Coordinates of C-alpha atoms in Angstrom, one line a residue:
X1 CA -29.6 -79.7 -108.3
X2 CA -27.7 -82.9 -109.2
X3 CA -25.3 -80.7 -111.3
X4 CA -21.6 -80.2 -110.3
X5 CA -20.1 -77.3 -109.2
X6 CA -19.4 -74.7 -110.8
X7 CA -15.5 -74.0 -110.7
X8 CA -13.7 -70.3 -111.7
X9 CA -11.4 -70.5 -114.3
X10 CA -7.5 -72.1 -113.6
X11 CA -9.3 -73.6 -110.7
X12 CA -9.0 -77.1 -109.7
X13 CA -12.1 -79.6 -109.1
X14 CA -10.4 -80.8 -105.8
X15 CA -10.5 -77.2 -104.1
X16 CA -13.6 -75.5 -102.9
X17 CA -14.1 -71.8 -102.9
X18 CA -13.1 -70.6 -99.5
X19 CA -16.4 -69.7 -97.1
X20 CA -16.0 -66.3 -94.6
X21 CA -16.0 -67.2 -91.3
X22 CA -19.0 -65.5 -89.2
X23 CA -17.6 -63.6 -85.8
X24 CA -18.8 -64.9 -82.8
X25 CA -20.5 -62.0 -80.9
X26 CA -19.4 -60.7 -78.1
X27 CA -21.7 -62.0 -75.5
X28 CA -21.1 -65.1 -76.7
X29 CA -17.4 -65.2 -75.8
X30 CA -16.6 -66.7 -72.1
X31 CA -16.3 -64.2 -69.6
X32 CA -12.7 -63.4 -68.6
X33 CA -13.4 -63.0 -65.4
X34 CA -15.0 -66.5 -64.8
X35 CA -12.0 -67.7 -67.0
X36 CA -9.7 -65.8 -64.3
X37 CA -12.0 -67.3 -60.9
X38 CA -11.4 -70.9 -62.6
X39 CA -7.8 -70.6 -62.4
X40 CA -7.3 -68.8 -59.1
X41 CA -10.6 -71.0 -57.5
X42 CA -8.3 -72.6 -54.8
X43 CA -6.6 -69.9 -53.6
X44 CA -10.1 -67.2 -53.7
X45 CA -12.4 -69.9 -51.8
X46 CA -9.7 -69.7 -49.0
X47 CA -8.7 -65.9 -49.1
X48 CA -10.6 -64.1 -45.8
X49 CA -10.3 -60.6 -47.4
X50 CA -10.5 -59.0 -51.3
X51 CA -7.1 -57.7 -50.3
X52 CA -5.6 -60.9 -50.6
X53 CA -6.3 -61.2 -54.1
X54 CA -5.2 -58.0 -54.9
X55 CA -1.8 -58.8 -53.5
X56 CA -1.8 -61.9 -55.4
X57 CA -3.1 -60.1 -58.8
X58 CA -0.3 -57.6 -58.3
X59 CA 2.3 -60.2 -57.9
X60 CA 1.4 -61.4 -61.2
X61 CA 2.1 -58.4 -62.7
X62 CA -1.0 -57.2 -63.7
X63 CA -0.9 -53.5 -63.7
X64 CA -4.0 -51.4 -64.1
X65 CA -4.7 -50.4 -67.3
X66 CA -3.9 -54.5 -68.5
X67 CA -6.8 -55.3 -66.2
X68 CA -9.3 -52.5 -67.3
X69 CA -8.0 -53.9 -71.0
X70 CA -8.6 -57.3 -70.1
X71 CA -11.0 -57.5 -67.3
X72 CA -13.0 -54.2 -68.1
X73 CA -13.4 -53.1 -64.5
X74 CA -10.8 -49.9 -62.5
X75 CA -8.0 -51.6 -61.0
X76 CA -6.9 -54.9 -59.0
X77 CA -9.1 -54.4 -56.1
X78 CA -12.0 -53.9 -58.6
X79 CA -11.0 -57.6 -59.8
X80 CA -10.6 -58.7 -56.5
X81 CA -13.7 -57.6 -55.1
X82 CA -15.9 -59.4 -58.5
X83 CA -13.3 -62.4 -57.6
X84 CA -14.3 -62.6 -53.9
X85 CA -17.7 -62.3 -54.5
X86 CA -18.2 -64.8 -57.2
X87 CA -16.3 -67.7 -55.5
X88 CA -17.9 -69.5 -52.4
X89 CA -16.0 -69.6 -49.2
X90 CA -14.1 -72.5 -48.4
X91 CA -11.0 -73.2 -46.1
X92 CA -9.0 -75.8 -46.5
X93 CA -8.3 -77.4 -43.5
X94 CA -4.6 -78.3 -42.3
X95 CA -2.8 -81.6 -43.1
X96 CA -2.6 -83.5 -39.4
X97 CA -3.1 -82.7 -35.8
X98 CA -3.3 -78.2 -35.7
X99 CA -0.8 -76.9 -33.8
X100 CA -1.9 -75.6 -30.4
X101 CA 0.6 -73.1 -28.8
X102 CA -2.0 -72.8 -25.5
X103 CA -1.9 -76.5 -24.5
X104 CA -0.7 -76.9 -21.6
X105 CA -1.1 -79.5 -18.8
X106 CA -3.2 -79.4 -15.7
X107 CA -1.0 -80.7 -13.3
X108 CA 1.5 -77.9 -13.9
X109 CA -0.7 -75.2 -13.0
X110 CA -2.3 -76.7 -10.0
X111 CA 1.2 -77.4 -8.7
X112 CA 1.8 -73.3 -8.5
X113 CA -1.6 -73.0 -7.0
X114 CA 0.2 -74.7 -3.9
X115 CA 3.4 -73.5 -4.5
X116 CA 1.1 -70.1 -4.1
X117 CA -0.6 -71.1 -1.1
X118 CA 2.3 -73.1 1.0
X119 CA 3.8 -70.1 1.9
X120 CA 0.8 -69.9 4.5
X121 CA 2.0 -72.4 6.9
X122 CA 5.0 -69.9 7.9
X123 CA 2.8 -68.1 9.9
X124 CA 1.7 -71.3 11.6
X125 CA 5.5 -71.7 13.0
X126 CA 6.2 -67.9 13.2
X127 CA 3.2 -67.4 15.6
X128 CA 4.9 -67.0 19.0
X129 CA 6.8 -64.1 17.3
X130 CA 4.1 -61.9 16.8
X131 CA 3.8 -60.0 20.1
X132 CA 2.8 -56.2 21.0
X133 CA -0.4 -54.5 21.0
X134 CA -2.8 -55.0 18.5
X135 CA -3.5 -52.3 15.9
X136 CA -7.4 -51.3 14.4
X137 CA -8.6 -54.7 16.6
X138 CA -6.2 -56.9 14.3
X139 CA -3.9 -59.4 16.3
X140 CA -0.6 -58.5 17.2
X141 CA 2.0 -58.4 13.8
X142 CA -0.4 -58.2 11.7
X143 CA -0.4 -54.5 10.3
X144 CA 3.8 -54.4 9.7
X145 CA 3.4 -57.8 8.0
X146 CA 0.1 -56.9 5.4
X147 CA 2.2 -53.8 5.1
X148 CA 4.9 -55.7 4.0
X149 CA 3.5 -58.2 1.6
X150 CA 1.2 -55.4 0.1
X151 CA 4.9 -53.8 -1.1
X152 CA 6.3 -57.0 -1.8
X153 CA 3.2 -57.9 -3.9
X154 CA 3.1 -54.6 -5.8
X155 CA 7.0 -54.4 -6.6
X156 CA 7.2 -58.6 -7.6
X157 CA 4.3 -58.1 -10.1
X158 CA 6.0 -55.4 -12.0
X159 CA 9.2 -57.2 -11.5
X160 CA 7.7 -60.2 -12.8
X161 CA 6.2 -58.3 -15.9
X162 CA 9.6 -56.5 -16.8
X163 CA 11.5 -60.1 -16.5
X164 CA 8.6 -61.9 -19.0
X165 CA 9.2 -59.4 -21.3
X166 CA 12.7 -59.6 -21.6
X167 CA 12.2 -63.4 -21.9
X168 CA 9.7 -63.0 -24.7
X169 CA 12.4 -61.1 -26.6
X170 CA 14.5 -64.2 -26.2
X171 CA 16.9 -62.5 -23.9
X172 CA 17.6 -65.0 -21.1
X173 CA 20.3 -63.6 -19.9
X174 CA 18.6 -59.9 -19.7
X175 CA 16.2 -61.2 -18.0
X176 CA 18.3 -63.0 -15.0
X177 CA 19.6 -59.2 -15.0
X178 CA 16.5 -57.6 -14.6
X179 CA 15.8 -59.9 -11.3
X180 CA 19.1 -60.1 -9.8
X181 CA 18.8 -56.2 -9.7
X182 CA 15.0 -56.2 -8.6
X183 CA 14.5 -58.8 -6.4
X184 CA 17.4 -57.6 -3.1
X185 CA 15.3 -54.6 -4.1
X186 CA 11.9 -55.5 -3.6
X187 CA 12.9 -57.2 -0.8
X188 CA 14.7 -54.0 0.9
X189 CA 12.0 -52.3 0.3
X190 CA 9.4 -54.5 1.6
X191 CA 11.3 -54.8 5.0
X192 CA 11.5 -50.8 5.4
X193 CA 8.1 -50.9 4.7
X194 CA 7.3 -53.4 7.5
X195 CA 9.7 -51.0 9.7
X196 CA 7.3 -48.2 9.0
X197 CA 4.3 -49.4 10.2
X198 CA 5.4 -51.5 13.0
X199 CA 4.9 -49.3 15.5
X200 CA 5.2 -50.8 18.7
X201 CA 5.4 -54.3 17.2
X202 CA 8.1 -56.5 18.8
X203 CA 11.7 -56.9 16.8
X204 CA 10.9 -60.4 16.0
X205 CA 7.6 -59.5 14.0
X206 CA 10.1 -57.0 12.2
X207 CA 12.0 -59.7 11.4
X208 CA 9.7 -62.2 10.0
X209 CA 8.3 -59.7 8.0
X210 CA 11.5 -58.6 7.0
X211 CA 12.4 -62.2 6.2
X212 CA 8.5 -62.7 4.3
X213 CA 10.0 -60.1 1.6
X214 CA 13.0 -62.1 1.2
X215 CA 11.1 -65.1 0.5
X216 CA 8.8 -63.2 -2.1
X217 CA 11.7 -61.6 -4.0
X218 CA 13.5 -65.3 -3.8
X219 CA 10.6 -66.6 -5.1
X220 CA 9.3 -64.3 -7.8
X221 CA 12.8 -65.4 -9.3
X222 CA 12.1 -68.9 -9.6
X223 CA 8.5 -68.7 -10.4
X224 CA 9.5 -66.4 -13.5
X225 CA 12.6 -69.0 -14.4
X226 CA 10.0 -71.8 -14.5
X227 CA 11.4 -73.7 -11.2
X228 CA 7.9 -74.4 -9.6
X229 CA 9.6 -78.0 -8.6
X230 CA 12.4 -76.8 -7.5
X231 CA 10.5 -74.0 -5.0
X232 CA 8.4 -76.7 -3.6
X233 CA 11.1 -79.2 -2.9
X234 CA 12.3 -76.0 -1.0
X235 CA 8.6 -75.5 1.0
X236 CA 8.3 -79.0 2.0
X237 CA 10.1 -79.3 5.6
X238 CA 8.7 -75.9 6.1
X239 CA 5.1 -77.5 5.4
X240 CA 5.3 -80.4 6.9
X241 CA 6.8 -79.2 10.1
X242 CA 3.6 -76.5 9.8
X243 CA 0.9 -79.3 9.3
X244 CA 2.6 -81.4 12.3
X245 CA 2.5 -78.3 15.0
X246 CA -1.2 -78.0 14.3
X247 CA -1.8 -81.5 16.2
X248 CA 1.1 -81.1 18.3
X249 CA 3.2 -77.6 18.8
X250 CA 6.8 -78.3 17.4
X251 CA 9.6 -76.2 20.5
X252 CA 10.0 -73.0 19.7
X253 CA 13.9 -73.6 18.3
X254 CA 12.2 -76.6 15.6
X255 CA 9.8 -73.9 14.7
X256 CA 12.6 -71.3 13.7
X257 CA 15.0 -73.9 12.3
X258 CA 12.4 -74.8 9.5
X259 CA 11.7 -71.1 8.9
X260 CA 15.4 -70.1 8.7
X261 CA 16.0 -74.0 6.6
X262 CA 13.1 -73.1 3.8
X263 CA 14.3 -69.1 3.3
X264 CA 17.6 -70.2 3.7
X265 CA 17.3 -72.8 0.4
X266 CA 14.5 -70.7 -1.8
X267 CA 17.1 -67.6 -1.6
X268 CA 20.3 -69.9 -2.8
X269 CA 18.7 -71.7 -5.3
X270 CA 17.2 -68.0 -6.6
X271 CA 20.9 -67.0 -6.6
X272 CA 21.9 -70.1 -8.7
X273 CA 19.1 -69.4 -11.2
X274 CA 20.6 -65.6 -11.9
X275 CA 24.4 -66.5 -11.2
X276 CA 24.8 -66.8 -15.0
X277 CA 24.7 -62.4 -14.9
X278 CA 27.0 -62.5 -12.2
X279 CA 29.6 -64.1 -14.5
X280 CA 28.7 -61.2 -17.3
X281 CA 31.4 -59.0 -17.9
X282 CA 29.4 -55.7 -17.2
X283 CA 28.7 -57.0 -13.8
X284 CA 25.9 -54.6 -11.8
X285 CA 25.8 -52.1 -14.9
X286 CA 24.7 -54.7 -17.1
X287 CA 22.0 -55.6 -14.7
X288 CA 20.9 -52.1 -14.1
X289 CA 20.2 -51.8 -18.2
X290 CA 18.2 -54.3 -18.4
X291 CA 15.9 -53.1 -15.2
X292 CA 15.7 -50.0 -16.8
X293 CA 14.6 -48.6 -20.2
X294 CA 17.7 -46.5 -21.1
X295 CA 20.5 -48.1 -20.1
X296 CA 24.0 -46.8 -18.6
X297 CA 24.2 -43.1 -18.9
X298 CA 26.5 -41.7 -21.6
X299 CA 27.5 -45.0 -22.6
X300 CA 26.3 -45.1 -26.5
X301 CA 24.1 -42.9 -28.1
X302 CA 20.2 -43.5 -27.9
X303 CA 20.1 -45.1 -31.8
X304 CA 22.8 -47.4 -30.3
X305 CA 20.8 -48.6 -27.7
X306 CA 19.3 -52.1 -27.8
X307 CA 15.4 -51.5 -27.8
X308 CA 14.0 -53.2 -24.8
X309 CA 10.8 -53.0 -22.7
X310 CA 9.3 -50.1 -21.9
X311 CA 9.8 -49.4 -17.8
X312 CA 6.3 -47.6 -17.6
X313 CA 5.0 -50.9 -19.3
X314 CA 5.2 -52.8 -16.4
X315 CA 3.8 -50.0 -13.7
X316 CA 0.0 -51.2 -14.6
X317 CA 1.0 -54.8 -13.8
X318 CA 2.8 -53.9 -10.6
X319 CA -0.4 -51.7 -10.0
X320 CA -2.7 -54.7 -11.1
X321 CA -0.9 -56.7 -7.9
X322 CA -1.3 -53.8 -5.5
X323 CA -5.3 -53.7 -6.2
X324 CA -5.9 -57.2 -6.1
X325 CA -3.9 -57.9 -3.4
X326 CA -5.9 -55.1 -1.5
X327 CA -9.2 -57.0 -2.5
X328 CA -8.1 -60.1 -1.5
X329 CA -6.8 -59.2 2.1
X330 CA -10.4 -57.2 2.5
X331 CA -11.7 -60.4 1.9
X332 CA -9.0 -62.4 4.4
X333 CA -9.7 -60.0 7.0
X334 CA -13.6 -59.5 6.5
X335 CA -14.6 -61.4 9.6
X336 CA -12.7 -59.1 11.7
X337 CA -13.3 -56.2 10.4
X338 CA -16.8 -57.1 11.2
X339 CA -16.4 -57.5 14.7
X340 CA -16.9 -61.6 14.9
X341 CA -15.4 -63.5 17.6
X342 CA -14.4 -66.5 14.8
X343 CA -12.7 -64.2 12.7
X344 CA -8.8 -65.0 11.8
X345 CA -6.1 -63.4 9.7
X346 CA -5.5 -65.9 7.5
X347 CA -9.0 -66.8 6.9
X348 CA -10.4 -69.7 4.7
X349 CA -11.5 -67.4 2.0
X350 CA -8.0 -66.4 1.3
X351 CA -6.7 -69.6 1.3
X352 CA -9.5 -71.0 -0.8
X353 CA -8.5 -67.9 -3.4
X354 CA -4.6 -68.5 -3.1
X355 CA -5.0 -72.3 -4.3
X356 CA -7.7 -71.4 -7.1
X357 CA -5.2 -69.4 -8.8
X358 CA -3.8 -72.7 -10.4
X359 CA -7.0 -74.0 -12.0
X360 CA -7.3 -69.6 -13.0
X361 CA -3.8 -70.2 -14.7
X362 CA -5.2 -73.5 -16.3
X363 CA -8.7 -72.0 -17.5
X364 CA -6.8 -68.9 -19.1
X365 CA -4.5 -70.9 -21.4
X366 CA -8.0 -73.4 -22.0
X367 CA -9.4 -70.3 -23.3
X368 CA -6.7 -69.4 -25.7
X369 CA -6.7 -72.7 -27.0
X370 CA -10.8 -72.7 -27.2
X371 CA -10.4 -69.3 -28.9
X372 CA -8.1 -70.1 -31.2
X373 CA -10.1 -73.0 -32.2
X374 CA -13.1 -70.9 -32.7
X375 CA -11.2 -68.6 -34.9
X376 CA -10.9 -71.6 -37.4
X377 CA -14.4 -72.9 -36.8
X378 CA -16.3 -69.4 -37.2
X379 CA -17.4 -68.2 -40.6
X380 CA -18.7 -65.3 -39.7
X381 CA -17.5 -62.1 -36.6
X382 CA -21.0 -62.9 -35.4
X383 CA -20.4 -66.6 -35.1
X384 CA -16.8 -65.4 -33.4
X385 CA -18.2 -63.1 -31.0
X386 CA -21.2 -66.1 -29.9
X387 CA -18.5 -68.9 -29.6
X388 CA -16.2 -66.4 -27.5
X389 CA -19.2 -65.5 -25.4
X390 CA -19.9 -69.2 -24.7
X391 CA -16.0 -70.1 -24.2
X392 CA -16.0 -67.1 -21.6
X393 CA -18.8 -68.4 -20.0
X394 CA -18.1 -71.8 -19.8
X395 CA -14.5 -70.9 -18.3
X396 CA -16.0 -68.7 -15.4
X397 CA -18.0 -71.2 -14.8
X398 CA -15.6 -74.1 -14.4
X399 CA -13.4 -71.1 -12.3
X400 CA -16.1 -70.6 -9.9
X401 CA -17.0 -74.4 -9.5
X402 CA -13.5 -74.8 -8.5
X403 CA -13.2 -71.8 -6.2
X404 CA -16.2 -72.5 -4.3
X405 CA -15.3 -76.7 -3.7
X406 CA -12.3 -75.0 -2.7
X407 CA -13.8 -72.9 -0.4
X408 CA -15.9 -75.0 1.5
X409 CA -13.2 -77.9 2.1
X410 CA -11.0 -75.6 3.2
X411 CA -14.2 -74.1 5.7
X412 CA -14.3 -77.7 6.4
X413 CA -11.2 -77.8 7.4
X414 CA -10.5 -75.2 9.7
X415 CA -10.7 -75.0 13.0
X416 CA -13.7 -73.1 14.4
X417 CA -14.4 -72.1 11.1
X418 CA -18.2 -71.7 10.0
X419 CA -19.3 -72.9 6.5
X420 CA -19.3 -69.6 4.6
X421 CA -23.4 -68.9 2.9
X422 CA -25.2 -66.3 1.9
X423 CA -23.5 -62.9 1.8
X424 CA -20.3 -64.0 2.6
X425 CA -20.0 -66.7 -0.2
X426 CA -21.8 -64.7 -3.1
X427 CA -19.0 -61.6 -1.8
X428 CA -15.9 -64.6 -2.3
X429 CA -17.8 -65.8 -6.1
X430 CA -18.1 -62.3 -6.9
X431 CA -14.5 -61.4 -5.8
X432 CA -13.4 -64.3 -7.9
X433 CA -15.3 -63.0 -10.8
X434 CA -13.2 -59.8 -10.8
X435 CA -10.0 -61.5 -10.6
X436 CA -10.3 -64.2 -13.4
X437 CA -11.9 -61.7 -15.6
X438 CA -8.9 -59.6 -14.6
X439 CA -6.0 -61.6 -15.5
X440 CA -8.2 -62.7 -18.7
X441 CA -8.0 -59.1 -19.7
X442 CA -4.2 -58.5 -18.6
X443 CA -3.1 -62.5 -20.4
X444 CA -4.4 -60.4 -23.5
X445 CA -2.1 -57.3 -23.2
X446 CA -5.3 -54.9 -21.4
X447 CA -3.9 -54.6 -18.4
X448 CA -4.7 -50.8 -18.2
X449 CA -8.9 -51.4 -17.8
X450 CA -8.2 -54.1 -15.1
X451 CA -5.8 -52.2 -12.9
X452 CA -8.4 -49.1 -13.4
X453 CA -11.3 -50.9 -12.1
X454 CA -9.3 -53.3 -9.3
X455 CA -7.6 -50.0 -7.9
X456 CA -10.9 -48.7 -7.7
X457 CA -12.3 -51.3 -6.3
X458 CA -9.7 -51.9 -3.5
X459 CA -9.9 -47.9 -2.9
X460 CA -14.2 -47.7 -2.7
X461 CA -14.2 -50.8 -0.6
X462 CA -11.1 -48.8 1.7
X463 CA -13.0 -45.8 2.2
X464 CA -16.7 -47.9 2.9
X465 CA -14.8 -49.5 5.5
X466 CA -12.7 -46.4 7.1
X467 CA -16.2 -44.6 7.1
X468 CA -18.0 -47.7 8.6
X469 CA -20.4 -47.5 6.4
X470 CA -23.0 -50.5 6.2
X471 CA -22.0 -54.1 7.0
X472 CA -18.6 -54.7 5.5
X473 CA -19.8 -58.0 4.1
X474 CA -22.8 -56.4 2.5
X475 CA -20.3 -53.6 1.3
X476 CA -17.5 -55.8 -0.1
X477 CA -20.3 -57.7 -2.1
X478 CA -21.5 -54.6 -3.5
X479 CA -17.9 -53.4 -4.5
X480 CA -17.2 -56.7 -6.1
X481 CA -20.4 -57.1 -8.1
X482 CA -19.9 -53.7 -9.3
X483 CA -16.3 -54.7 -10.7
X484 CA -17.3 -57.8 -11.6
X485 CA -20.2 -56.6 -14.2
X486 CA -17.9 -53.5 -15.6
X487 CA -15.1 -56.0 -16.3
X488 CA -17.5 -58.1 -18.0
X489 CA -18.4 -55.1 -20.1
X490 CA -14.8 -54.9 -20.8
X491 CA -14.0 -58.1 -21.9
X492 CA -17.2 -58.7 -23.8
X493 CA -15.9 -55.2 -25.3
X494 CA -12.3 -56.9 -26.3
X495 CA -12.5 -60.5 -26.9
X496 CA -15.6 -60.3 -29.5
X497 CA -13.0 -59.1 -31.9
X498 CA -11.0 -61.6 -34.1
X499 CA -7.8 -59.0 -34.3
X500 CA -7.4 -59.4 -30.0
X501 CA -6.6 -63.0 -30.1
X502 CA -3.3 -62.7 -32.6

């Protein structure tokens, strides 16, 4: 045992005979796939989808049969789908404050709310004007003028629509197009309306109606230009002159002047907001392409054209306005219709709905934001759907808080006016279900199910109350609840998928 070594001949005693290496077996050699999830950890914890992987596998150049050489499995979603599932989920959160696109301030929206609702005091001032008989037991001028704003509603929302979407194609200038062509429009075509149902109305209530769809098409323009300040700046004399003849009546020449004053300066600065197209070298014809889809006739071939919005995509908006608008003077005119001695035209529920439509603006771009959030936050579609669920909820809520405050200050408020309760005030919540839950569905491009079930509405609710059937309080209440629960359905339907809030 103490011997040396034996050596082979010509050998040298400082060299050893060389030992074979043993093989390492091959379950004992690291996995290349774990080798592979090390390396690409980062970028699998945070990938949502296999797919990702694969994309990022075949950027690398990995073709098929190098992975099934390699990797031993089919192909790179093979790899991507082991990869996925052997790395945990984590998302990296951003560097700094996220980027919100929804935020928006409160003030902003409140101010249209009365920018929305100001309009009212017109008829204040405008109310020796309205003589002649009185039509289905409504006070004189009232039929020619719902007439009227019914059109002027209906055209202005599709208007409105067709103007948006030439801004969000970042055509300004199409845009100011599109409403110096539709708004002398609308407005014609509101006042012919008016015409047609005056029937033996006085001139003067022609007139004020006419004038009421000047004022509309004037101010669609500046609503959709973002010139809420300048539009109330325009209202105020009007307003105040209003709010001063209800404790002591302004003379009959005051009364007009502030009328004529207020349309007078919302139609010029309309007409500075669009004069830019005026100055466009195609003049009217440029204006008439961008109102409608396939521009001037003959002059370029249609794979010339510049693609624009659709013109049929803004008939379910202008539809949207009509039903609403329908809804909401059902609701104006409720105590009326039901034969009470209080009732009046321009009742508080209206009003108290006209001024909620600023907090409604607000509360839709809160839920955006709160969406978007949740997309982040949510690990799971299930998690998604509850935190949507809750967001929707929590919104509605804050909507109907603010609609029924409103509601009863403004009952408060108005002369002989009872506070509104049971039926009555569960028929103005319910109402005000339908239509935050309708613009909800039409701010996320599904206006089609909302103008569905508001036309429907508008049109059951019509024919309850041309058959005098039940007590039009009781059957408005029913009509809204009904509309109320199916767009529920319908935005429970929507929103509780991740790929609807892109």
């Amino acid at each position: 045992m103490s011997g040396s070594v034996w050596l082979p001949p010509g050998s040298r005693p400082d060299t050893l005979p060389g030992i074979p290496r043993q093989r390492t077996p091959s379950w004992a050699q690291p996995d290349p796939v774990d080798e592979l999830a090390v390396r690409l950890e980062d970028f699998i914890a945070a990938a949502v989808h296999p797919d990702e992987i694969a994309a990022l596998l075949e950027s690398d150049g990995l073709s098929d049969d190098q992975i099934r050489q390699r990797y031993g499995v089919k192909n790179s979603f093979a790899l991507a789908e082991t990869l996925y599932e052997r790395v945990e989920r984590r998302y990296p959160e951003p560097d700094g404050p996220v980027h919100d696109p929804w935020r928006i301030g409160l003030l902003g929206c409140l101010l249209r709310g009365v920018v929305f609702a100001l309009p009212g005091l017109a008829y204040v001032l405008g109310a020796p004007l309205f003589t002649g008989p009185g039509d289905f037991g409504l006070p004189a001028g009232t039929v020619p003028l719902l007439a009227g704003a019914l059109c002027g509603w209906t055209w202005n929302q599709g208007l409105a629509h067709r103007a948006y979407a030439w801004l969000g194609l970042g055509d300004r200038t199409a845009a100011r197009r599109a409403l110096l062509l539709g708004a002398p429009a609308g407005a014609l075509l509101g006042s012919l309306v008016a015409l047609a149902f005056a029937g033996g109305a006085a001139r003067t209530v022609v007139t004020f109606a006419a004038g009421q769809s000047c004022y509309l098409a004037a101010a669609t323009v500046l609503l959709v230009m973002g010139r809420e300040r300048f539009l109330l700046a325009a209202l105020a004399p009007m307003a105040t002159g209003a709010v001063l003849s209800l404790i002591d009546p302004l003379p009959e020449a005051a009364s007009l002047a502030l009328l004529l004053g207020s349309l007078v300066a919302v139609a010029a600065l309309a007409l500075r907001e669009v004069a830019p197209a005026l100055k466009d070298e195609a003049g009217w014809t440029a204006g008439l392409v961008a109102l409608l889809p396939f521009g001037a006739f003959g002059t370029a071939p249609a794979h010339l054209r510049p693609a624009g919005p659709r013109l049929t995509g803004s008939l379910p908006y202008a539809l949207f306005g009509l039903g609403t608008g329908v809804l909401v003077l059902y609701a104006a005119l409720g105590d009326v219709l039901a034969g009470e001695e209080h009732g009046a035209v321009a009742a508080p529920a209206a009003v108290a709905l006209t001024l909620s439509m600023g907090p409604a603006e607000w509360l839709l771009y809160r839920f955006r934001s709160d969406s978007l959030a949740g997309l982040r936050s949510s690990g799971t579609a299930r998690d998604f759907r509850r935190t949507t669920a809750l967001t929707v909820v929590q919104c509605l809520a804050a909507y109907l808080a603010a609609l029924l405050a409103l509601s009863l200050a403004v009952s408060a408020l108005w002369p002989h006016s009872p506070v509104p309760g049971g039926v009555r005030l569960a028929g103005l919540l319910l109402l005000g279900v339908v239509l935050w839950t309708g613009l909800l569905l039409q701010s996320f491009g599904a206006v089609t199910g909302a103008t569905a079930v508001c036309c429907a509405a508008a049109l059951a609710q019509t024919v309850l109350l041309a058959s005098r059937t039940g007590d039009p309080h009781l059957a408005g209440a029913a009509v809204y609840g009904t509309a109320a629960l199916v767009q529920a359905v319908l935005v429970c339907a929507l929103l509780g998928r991740a790929t609807a809030h892109r």
